[in-house]
Tab-separated table of C-alpha atoms in Angstrom:
chain	number	residue	atom	x	y	z
R	519	UNK	CA	8.725	2.506	-14.304
R	520	UNK	CA	9.458	3.459	-11.293
R	521	UNK	CA	10.971	-0.203	-9.109
R	522	UNK	CA	11.372	-0.466	-5.495
R	523	UNK	CA	13.050	-4.001	-4.846
R	524	UNK	CA	13.167	-5.407	-1.517
R	525	UNK	CA	14.841	-7.919	0.420
R	526	UNK	CA	14.409	-10.668	1.505
R	527	UNK	CA	11.143	-12.014	-0.182
R	528	UNK	CA	10.514	-14.045	2.482
R	529	UNK	CA	12.682	-15.139	6.117
R	530	UNK	CA	12.709	-17.397	9.188
R	531	UNK	CA	14.268	-16.630	12.360
R	532	UNK	CA	14.464	-18.180	16.110
R	533	UNK	CA	13.358	-15.821	17.879
R	534	UNK	CA	15.766	-12.549	20.065
R	535	UNK	CA	17.521	-12.578	16.845
R	536	UNK	CA	17.207	-9.653	14.609
R	537	UNK	CA	16.403	-9.052	10.739
R	538	UNK	CA	16.935	-7.508	8.517
R	539	UNK	CA	14.609	-5.802	5.442
R	540	UNK	CA	15.954	-3.845	2.451
R	541	UNK	CA	14.355	-1.421	0.345
R	542	UNK	CA	16.561	0.539	-2.451
R	543	UNK	CA	14.504	2.680	-5.507
R	544	UNK	CA	15.834	1.801	-8.381
R	545	UNK	CA	15.507	4.078	-10.943
R	546	UNK	CA	14.075	6.789	-9.638
R	547	UNK	CA	15.779	8.739	-5.303
R	548	UNK	CA	13.279	8.464	-3.118
R	549	UNK	CA	13.462	10.817	-0.372
R	550	UNK	CA	9.987	9.411	1.629
R	551	UNK	CA	10.097	5.730	2.313
R	552	UNK	CA	7.311	3.593	4.402
R	553	UNK	CA	7.236	1.021	6.396
R	554	UNK	CA	3.844	-0.622	6.531
R	555	UNK	CA	2.516	-3.867	8.965
R	556	UNK	CA	0.634	-6.253	7.342
R	557	UNK	CA	-1.814	-8.425	9.244
R	558	UNK	CA	-3.574	-11.882	8.036
R	559	UNK	CA	-6.349	-10.574	5.892
R	560	UNK	CA	-5.815	-6.904	6.633
R	561	UNK	CA	-5.442	-3.481	5.554
R	562	UNK	CA	-1.662	-1.886	5.694
R	563	UNK	CA	-1.107	-0.592	9.071
R	564	UNK	CA	1.889	2.458	8.357
R	565	UNK	CA	4.349	1.845	11.184
R	566	UNK	CA	6.804	4.939	10.040
R	567	UNK	CA	7.523	7.209	7.598
R	568	UNK	CA	11.739	8.362	6.523
R	569	UNK	CA	13.404	10.874	5.296
R	570	UNK	CA	17.057	10.697	4.330
R	571	UNK	CA	18.781	11.172	6.182
R	572	UNK	CA	16.898	12.768	8.879
R	573	UNK	CA	15.363	10.208	11.676
R	574	UNK	CA	12.092	8.288	11.223
R	575	UNK	CA	8.763	9.506	12.327
R	576	UNK	CA	6.772	6.812	14.148
R	577	UNK	CA	3.387	5.674	14.010
R	578	UNK	CA	1.479	5.539	17.379
R	579	UNK	CA	1.870	2.519	19.159
R	580	UNK	CA	5.469	1.316	16.747
R	581	UNK	CA	8.696	0.933	19.206
R	582	UNK	CA	10.541	2.799	17.946
R	583	UNK	CA	13.820	0.403	19.776
R	584	UNK	CA	11.795	-2.422	18.133
R	585	UNK	CA	11.205	-1.542	14.106
R	586	UNK	CA	14.785	0.332	12.989
R	587	UNK	CA	14.834	2.577	10.406
R	588	UNK	CA	17.201	3.810	8.832
R	589	UNK	CA	17.213	6.062	5.365
R	590	UNK	CA	20.974	5.715	4.968
R	591	UNK	CA	20.601	7.776	1.026
R	592	UNK	CA	19.057	8.699	-1.361
R	593	UNK	CA	17.904	5.285	-2.729
R	594	UNK	CA	18.360	2.907	0.143
R	595	UNK	CA	15.832	2.329	3.851
R	596	UNK	CA	15.839	-0.419	5.857
R	597	UNK	CA	14.473	-1.613	8.401
R	598	UNK	CA	15.418	-3.592	11.093
R	599	UNK	CA	13.510	-5.763	13.606
R	600	UNK	CA	15.563	-6.462	16.923
R	601	UNK	CA	14.790	-9.107	19.078
R	602	UNK	CA	11.931	-10.334	17.634
R	603	UNK	CA	9.816	-12.761	18.737
R	604	UNK	CA	6.576	-14.840	17.111
R	605	UNK	CA	4.316	-12.047	17.511
R	606	UNK	CA	6.514	-10.000	15.224
R	607	UNK	CA	5.750	-12.473	12.497
R	608	UNK	CA	4.303	-10.595	9.853
R	609	UNK	CA	4.181	-9.172	5.955
R	610	UNK	CA	5.935	-5.970	5.460
R	611	UNK	CA	6.197	-3.566	2.842
R	612	UNK	CA	7.392	-0.093	1.820
R	613	UNK	CA	6.685	1.823	-0.375
R	614	UNK	CA	9.165	5.306	-2.216
R	615	UNK	CA	7.331	8.399	-3.597
R	616	UNK	CA	9.990	10.564	-4.976
R	617	UNK	CA	7.351	13.599	-4.552
R	618	UNK	CA	3.228	12.840	-4.849
R	619	UNK	CA	2.687	13.823	-7.706
R	620	UNK	CA	4.830	11.178	-8.570
R	621	UNK	CA	3.589	8.569	-6.191
R	622	UNK	CA	3.726	5.960	-4.154
R	623	UNK	CA	5.523	2.538	-5.474
R	624	UNK	CA	5.769	-0.257	-3.211
R	625	UNK	CA	7.893	-3.312	-2.953
R	626	UNK	CA	7.291	-6.661	-3.237
R	627	UNK	CA	7.364	-7.216	0.211
R	628	UNK	CA	8.704	-9.274	2.815
R	629	UNK	CA	7.134	-12.837	4.853
R	630	UNK	CA	8.719	-12.712	8.365
R	631	UNK	CA	8.279	-15.814	9.716
R	632	UNK	CA	10.103	-15.878	13.817
R	633	UNK	CA	10.156	-19.715	15.579
X	59	UNK	CA	-8.985	13.539	9.245
X	60	UNK	CA	-8.878	11.801	6.360
X	61	UNK	CA	-9.664	8.357	6.270
X	62	UNK	CA	-11.037	5.802	3.408
X	63	UNK	CA	-14.036	3.255	3.786
X	64	UNK	CA	-14.562	0.777	0.654
X	65	UNK	CA	-18.548	-0.757	0.980
X	66	UNK	CA	-17.618	-4.074	0.513
X	67	UNK	CA	-15.601	-6.634	2.060
X	68	UNK	CA	-15.538	-8.850	-0.449
X	69	UNK	CA	-17.013	-9.294	-4.309
X	70	UNK	CA	-18.706	-11.922	-6.446
X	71	UNK	CA	-18.383	-12.243	-10.359
X	72	UNK	CA	-18.484	-14.268	-13.042
X	73	UNK	CA	-16.312	-14.043	-15.780
X	74	UNK	CA	-16.874	-11.596	-18.630
X	75	UNK	CA	-18.990	-9.943	-16.512
X	76	UNK	CA	-18.745	-5.819	-14.763
X	77	UNK	CA	-16.859	-5.328	-11.256
X	78	UNK	CA	-18.011	-2.594	-9.496
X	79	UNK	CA	-15.961	-1.677	-6.329
X	80	UNK	CA	-17.236	1.391	-4.280
X	81	UNK	CA	-15.340	3.183	-2.124
X	82	UNK	CA	-16.069	6.385	-0.471
X	83	UNK	CA	-13.775	9.861	1.033
X	84	UNK	CA	-14.197	11.709	3.229
X	85	UNK	CA	-11.421	14.890	3.503
X	86	UNK	CA	-11.835	17.994	4.271
X	87	UNK	CA	-9.266	19.538	1.627
X	88	UNK	CA	-9.488	18.337	-1.834
X	89	UNK	CA	-7.596	14.715	-2.040
X	90	UNK	CA	-5.356	12.680	-4.386
X	91	UNK	CA	-7.144	8.749	-4.699
X	92	UNK	CA	-5.549	5.653	-5.392
X	93	UNK	CA	-6.289	2.235	-6.309
X	94	UNK	CA	-3.844	-0.712	-6.016
X	95	UNK	CA	-4.781	-3.942	-6.186
X	96	UNK	CA	-2.205	-7.360	-4.744
X	97	UNK	CA	-2.222	-11.026	-5.843
X	98	UNK	CA	-1.395	-13.086	-2.824
X	99	UNK	CA	1.804	-12.375	-0.774
X	100	UNK	CA	3.077	-9.805	-3.052
X	101	UNK	CA	3.464	-6.337	-3.110
X	102	UNK	CA	0.768	-3.261	-4.814
X	103	UNK	CA	-0.171	-2.647	-7.889
X	104	UNK	CA	-1.283	1.078	-8.422
X	105	UNK	CA	-3.906	0.551	-10.512
X	106	UNK	CA	-5.042	4.054	-11.590
X	107	UNK	CA	-4.843	7.670	-9.597
X	108	UNK	CA	-6.694	10.267	-9.480
X	109	UNK	CA	-5.129	14.138	-9.205
X	110	UNK	CA	-7.199	17.016	-9.701
X	111	UNK	CA	-7.400	15.942	-13.250
X	112	UNK	CA	-9.769	14.747	-14.493
X	113	UNK	CA	-12.443	13.152	-12.503
X	114	UNK	CA	-12.751	10.271	-15.428
X	115	UNK	CA	-9.646	7.993	-14.508
X	116	UNK	CA	-8.232	5.538	-16.692
X	117	UNK	CA	-6.079	2.878	-16.000
X	118	UNK	CA	-4.752	-0.199	-16.074
X	119	UNK	CA	-6.124	-3.697	-17.008
X	120	UNK	CA	-8.551	-2.344	-18.392
X	121	UNK	CA	-10.084	-0.093	-14.927
X	122	UNK	CA	-11.377	2.644	-14.165
X	123	UNK	CA	-12.424	4.971	-11.949
X	124	UNK	CA	-14.811	7.908	-11.893
X	125	UNK	CA	-14.314	10.421	-8.947
X	126	UNK	CA	-17.625	12.597	-7.799
X	127	UNK	CA	-16.932	15.581	-5.438
X	128	UNK	CA	-20.001	14.760	-4.553
X	129	UNK	CA	-20.835	11.814	-3.377
X	130	UNK	CA	-16.979	11.651	-2.363
X	131	UNK	CA	-16.441	8.542	-4.406
X	132	UNK	CA	-14.519	7.118	-6.246
X	133	UNK	CA	-15.811	3.919	-7.555
X	134	UNK	CA	-13.459	1.376	-9.748
X	135	UNK	CA	-15.133	-0.312	-12.429
X	136	UNK	CA	-13.998	-2.397	-15.170
X	137	UNK	CA	-16.319	-3.983	-17.489
X	138	UNK	CA	-15.219	-7.421	-18.680
X	139	UNK	CA	-13.367	-9.572	-15.191
X	140	UNK	CA	-11.285	-11.871	-15.815
X	141	UNK	CA	-10.139	-14.734	-14.329
X	142	UNK	CA	-6.491	-13.218	-13.407
X	143	UNK	CA	-8.636	-9.752	-11.727
X	144	UNK	CA	-9.041	-12.390	-8.768
X	145	UNK	CA	-7.115	-10.455	-6.045
X	146	UNK	CA	-7.909	-7.789	-2.677
X	147	UNK	CA	-8.103	-4.627	-4.003
X	148	UNK	CA	-7.158	-1.344	-2.083
X	149	UNK	CA	-8.825	2.562	-1.961
X	150	UNK	CA	-6.083	4.965	-0.537
X	151	UNK	CA	-6.571	8.242	0.327
X	152	UNK	CA	-3.180	10.913	1.134
X	153	UNK	CA	-3.890	15.116	1.338
X	154	UNK	CA	-0.275	16.116	-0.095
X	155	UNK	CA	1.206	15.119	3.046
X	156	UNK	CA	2.729	12.108	1.649
X	157	UNK	CA	0.908	10.109	4.219
X	158	UNK	CA	-1.810	7.084	2.800
X	159	UNK	CA	-5.069	6.185	4.395
X	160	UNK	CA	-5.944	2.947	2.538
X	161	UNK	CA	-9.168	1.368	2.904
X	162	UNK	CA	-9.835	-2.241	4.790
X	163	UNK	CA	-9.283	-4.233	1.560
X	164	UNK	CA	-11.819	-5.735	-0.912
X	165	UNK	CA	-11.253	-9.508	-2.507
X	166	UNK	CA	-12.468	-10.452	-5.318
X	167	UNK	CA	-13.131	-14.101	-6.479
X	168	UNK	CA	-13.812	-14.477	-10.568
X	169	UNK	CA	-16.371	-17.891	-11.325
X	170	UNK	CA	-15.079	-19.732	-14.408
Protein backbone atom coordinates (compact mmCIF):
# COMPACT_ATOMS: atom_id res chain seq x y z
CA UNK A 1 0.00 0.00 0.00
CA UNK A 2 0.88 3.66 -0.14
CA UNK A 3 3.49 4.74 2.37
CA UNK A 4 4.36 8.24 3.52
CA UNK A 5 7.56 8.73 5.46
CA UNK A 6 7.87 11.74 7.76
CA UNK A 7 11.16 12.76 9.31
CA UNK A 8 12.20 13.49 11.97
CA UNK A 9 9.74 11.84 14.34
CA UNK A 10 10.86 14.00 17.20
CA UNK A 11 12.90 17.21 17.39
CA UNK A 12 13.86 19.61 20.13
CA UNK A 13 15.19 23.02 19.15
CA UNK A 14 16.07 26.30 20.76
CA UNK A 15 13.91 29.41 20.43
CA UNK A 16 14.83 31.44 17.40
CA UNK A 17 16.13 28.57 15.32
CA UNK A 18 14.47 27.00 12.30
CA UNK A 19 13.40 23.41 11.92
CA UNK A 20 12.71 21.50 8.72
CA UNK A 21 10.32 18.56 8.57
CA UNK A 22 10.28 16.27 5.53
CA UNK A 23 7.40 14.32 4.11
CA UNK A 24 8.07 11.73 1.42
CA UNK A 25 5.74 9.49 -0.54
CA UNK A 26 7.74 6.30 -0.92
CA UNK A 27 5.85 4.30 -3.52
CA UNK A 28 3.62 6.75 -5.31
CA UNK A 29 3.68 10.22 -6.75
CA UNK A 30 1.81 12.69 -4.60
CA UNK A 31 0.27 15.48 -6.60
CA UNK A 32 -1.00 17.06 -3.41
CA UNK A 33 0.39 17.09 0.09
CA UNK A 34 -1.16 18.50 3.23
CA UNK A 35 0.32 19.73 6.47
CA UNK A 36 -1.60 19.52 9.73
CA UNK A 37 -0.99 20.64 13.25
CA UNK A 38 -2.41 18.75 16.19
CA UNK A 39 -2.63 20.17 19.68
CA UNK A 40 -2.74 17.82 22.70
CA UNK A 41 -5.97 15.84 22.84
CA UNK A 42 -7.32 17.82 19.88
CA UNK A 43 -8.20 17.12 16.30
CA UNK A 44 -6.05 17.90 13.32
CA UNK A 45 -5.98 21.44 11.99
CA UNK A 46 -5.14 21.86 8.33
CA UNK A 47 -2.34 24.36 7.92
CA UNK A 48 -1.73 24.32 4.19
CA UNK A 49 -2.13 22.45 0.96
CA UNK A 50 0.80 22.11 -1.37
CA UNK A 51 0.84 21.08 -5.00
CA UNK A 52 4.03 20.08 -6.73
CA UNK A 53 5.68 22.98 -8.47
CA UNK A 54 3.38 25.69 -7.19
CA UNK A 55 2.99 27.81 -4.11
CA UNK A 56 1.25 26.35 -1.11
CA UNK A 57 -2.25 27.44 -0.19
CA UNK A 58 -2.43 28.39 3.47
CA UNK A 59 -5.50 28.20 5.66
CA UNK A 60 -6.78 31.32 7.32
CA UNK A 61 -4.76 32.29 10.35
CA UNK A 62 -1.64 30.34 9.36
CA UNK A 63 1.41 32.56 8.84
CA UNK A 64 3.01 31.63 5.54
CA UNK A 65 6.28 33.37 6.45
CA UNK A 66 6.39 31.40 9.67
CA UNK A 67 5.60 28.02 8.18
CA UNK A 68 7.41 27.68 4.87
CA UNK A 69 6.24 24.88 2.65
CA UNK A 70 8.08 23.59 -0.35
CA UNK A 71 6.84 20.87 -2.68
CA UNK A 72 9.73 20.57 -5.09
CA UNK A 73 8.97 17.13 -6.44
CA UNK A 74 6.11 14.66 -6.65
CA UNK A 75 7.54 12.69 -3.75
CA UNK A 76 8.78 15.33 -1.33
CA UNK A 77 7.29 18.21 0.59
CA UNK A 78 8.99 20.07 3.40
CA UNK A 79 7.68 22.25 6.20
CA UNK A 80 10.11 24.68 7.77
CA UNK A 81 9.16 26.31 11.03
CA UNK A 82 11.15 29.54 10.99
CA UNK A 83 12.31 31.39 14.11
CA UNK A 84 10.59 28.84 16.28
CA UNK A 85 9.06 29.83 19.60
CA UNK A 86 7.70 27.68 22.43
CA UNK A 87 4.13 28.25 21.21
CA UNK A 88 5.08 26.46 17.99
CA UNK A 89 5.61 23.28 19.97
CA UNK A 90 3.13 20.79 18.63
CA UNK A 91 2.60 17.57 16.72
CA UNK A 92 2.85 18.13 12.96
CA UNK A 93 1.49 15.58 10.52
CA UNK A 94 1.68 15.45 6.75
CA UNK A 95 -0.49 13.55 4.35
CA UNK A 96 -0.20 12.84 0.68
CA UNK A 97 -2.74 12.16 -2.00
CA UNK A 98 -2.25 10.66 -5.41
CA UNK A 99 -5.79 11.55 -6.23
CA UNK A 100 -9.03 11.48 -4.31
CA UNK A 101 -9.91 7.97 -5.46
CA UNK A 102 -6.82 6.59 -3.75
CA UNK A 103 -7.44 8.32 -0.50
CA UNK A 104 -5.04 10.05 1.77
CA UNK A 105 -1.99 8.54 3.41
CA UNK A 106 -0.60 10.10 6.56
CA UNK A 107 2.94 10.33 7.81
CA UNK A 108 3.76 9.20 11.32
CA UNK A 109 4.03 12.75 12.62
CA UNK A 110 6.74 14.97 14.09
CA UNK A 111 6.76 16.03 17.72
CA UNK A 112 8.36 19.50 17.82
CA UNK A 113 9.43 20.93 21.14
CA UNK A 114 10.85 24.44 21.25
CA UNK A 115 12.76 25.30 24.41
CA UNK B 1 -19.75 24.14 3.85
CA UNK B 2 -18.82 20.67 4.89
CA UNK B 3 -18.55 19.61 8.49
CA UNK B 4 -18.47 16.46 10.54
CA UNK B 5 -19.59 15.86 14.11
CA UNK B 6 -18.47 13.02 16.30
CA UNK B 7 -21.15 12.67 18.91
CA UNK B 8 -19.03 11.10 21.63
CA UNK B 9 -15.75 12.53 22.85
CA UNK B 10 -15.01 9.40 24.89
CA UNK B 11 -16.25 5.81 24.67
CA UNK B 12 -15.34 3.15 27.22
CA UNK B 13 -16.08 -0.52 26.58
CA UNK B 14 -15.16 -3.85 28.08
CA UNK B 15 -12.96 -6.19 26.10
CA UNK B 16 -15.05 -8.50 23.97
CA UNK B 17 -18.08 -6.20 23.83
CA UNK B 18 -19.27 -4.19 20.81
CA UNK B 19 -17.95 -0.74 19.99
CA UNK B 20 -20.03 2.03 18.42
CA UNK B 21 -18.55 5.38 17.40
CA UNK B 22 -21.04 7.86 16.06
CA UNK B 23 -20.44 10.35 13.26
CA UNK B 24 -22.78 12.74 11.47
CA UNK B 25 -21.90 14.99 8.57
CA UNK B 26 -23.42 17.98 6.89
CA UNK B 27 -23.22 18.28 3.16
CA UNK B 28 -24.76 19.76 0.09
CA UNK B 29 -23.11 17.19 -2.12
CA UNK B 30 -22.21 13.53 -2.07
CA UNK B 31 -19.31 13.15 0.32
CA UNK B 32 -16.45 10.76 0.67
CA UNK B 33 -16.16 9.61 4.27
CA UNK B 34 -13.32 8.03 6.16
CA UNK B 35 -12.52 6.67 9.58
CA UNK B 36 -8.95 6.96 10.81
CA UNK B 37 -7.33 5.66 13.98
CA UNK B 38 -4.46 7.31 15.81
CA UNK B 39 -2.40 5.68 18.52
CA UNK B 40 -0.46 7.97 20.92
CA UNK B 41 2.24 10.02 19.21
CA UNK B 42 1.61 8.28 15.93
CA UNK B 43 0.22 9.25 12.56
CA UNK B 44 -3.22 8.32 11.31
CA UNK B 45 -4.07 4.93 9.90
CA UNK B 46 -7.00 4.47 7.55
CA UNK B 47 -9.61 2.06 8.87
CA UNK B 48 -12.07 2.33 6.01
CA UNK B 49 -13.57 4.70 3.47
CA UNK B 50 -16.86 5.29 1.71
CA UNK B 51 -16.80 6.69 -1.81
CA UNK B 52 -20.34 6.18 -3.15
CA UNK B 53 -20.09 2.43 -3.67
CA UNK B 54 -21.58 -0.05 -1.17
CA UNK B 55 -23.15 1.69 1.80
CA UNK B 56 -21.81 -0.93 4.24
CA UNK B 57 -18.06 -0.59 4.26
CA UNK B 58 -15.76 -3.17 5.79
CA UNK B 59 -12.38 -2.04 7.02
CA UNK B 60 -9.35 -3.40 8.73
CA UNK B 61 -9.17 -5.01 12.17
CA UNK B 62 -12.83 -6.04 12.12
CA UNK B 63 -14.25 -2.52 11.87
CA UNK B 64 -17.11 -1.59 9.59
CA UNK B 65 -19.25 1.47 8.97
CA UNK B 66 -22.58 2.11 7.32
CA UNK B 67 -23.34 5.17 5.24
CA UNK B 68 -26.92 6.33 5.78
CA UNK B 69 -27.76 9.24 3.56
CA UNK B 70 -31.20 9.80 5.08
CA UNK B 71 -29.60 10.22 8.50
CA UNK B 72 -26.38 11.84 7.24
CA UNK B 73 -24.51 9.38 9.40
CA UNK B 74 -21.45 7.17 9.08
CA UNK B 75 -21.18 5.30 12.37
CA UNK B 76 -18.24 2.98 13.03
CA UNK B 77 -18.76 -0.39 14.70
CA UNK B 78 -16.84 -3.44 15.77
CA UNK B 79 -18.53 -6.53 17.22
CA UNK B 80 -15.89 -7.35 19.80
CA UNK B 81 -13.40 -4.86 21.20
CA UNK B 82 -9.78 -5.79 21.76
CA UNK B 83 -7.33 -4.10 24.09
CA UNK B 84 -5.35 -2.94 21.06
CA UNK B 85 -8.36 -0.92 19.88
CA UNK B 86 -7.72 1.67 22.57
CA UNK B 87 -6.87 4.79 20.57
CA UNK B 88 -8.24 8.03 19.14
CA UNK B 89 -10.66 7.72 16.23
CA UNK B 90 -11.43 10.42 13.69
CA UNK B 91 -14.34 10.64 11.30
CA UNK B 92 -13.32 12.59 8.21
CA UNK B 93 -15.26 13.99 5.25
CA UNK B 94 -14.26 15.46 1.92
CA UNK B 95 -16.17 16.73 -1.10
CA UNK B 96 -13.70 16.18 -3.93
CA UNK B 97 -11.62 19.26 -3.27
CA UNK B 98 -8.94 17.18 -1.58
CA UNK B 99 -9.42 19.03 1.69
CA UNK B 100 -10.31 16.83 4.59
CA UNK B 101 -12.55 18.01 7.41
CA UNK B 102 -11.91 16.20 10.66
CA UNK B 103 -14.28 15.47 13.47
CA UNK B 104 -13.13 16.33 16.97
CA UNK B 105 -12.18 12.75 17.66
CA UNK B 106 -13.41 10.00 19.96
CA UNK B 107 -11.14 8.48 22.56
CA UNK B 108 -11.75 4.76 23.01
CA UNK B 109 -10.67 3.00 26.16
CA UNK B 110 -11.00 -0.74 26.57
CA UNK B 111 -11.39 -2.29 30.01
CA UNK B 112 -9.99 -5.72 30.71
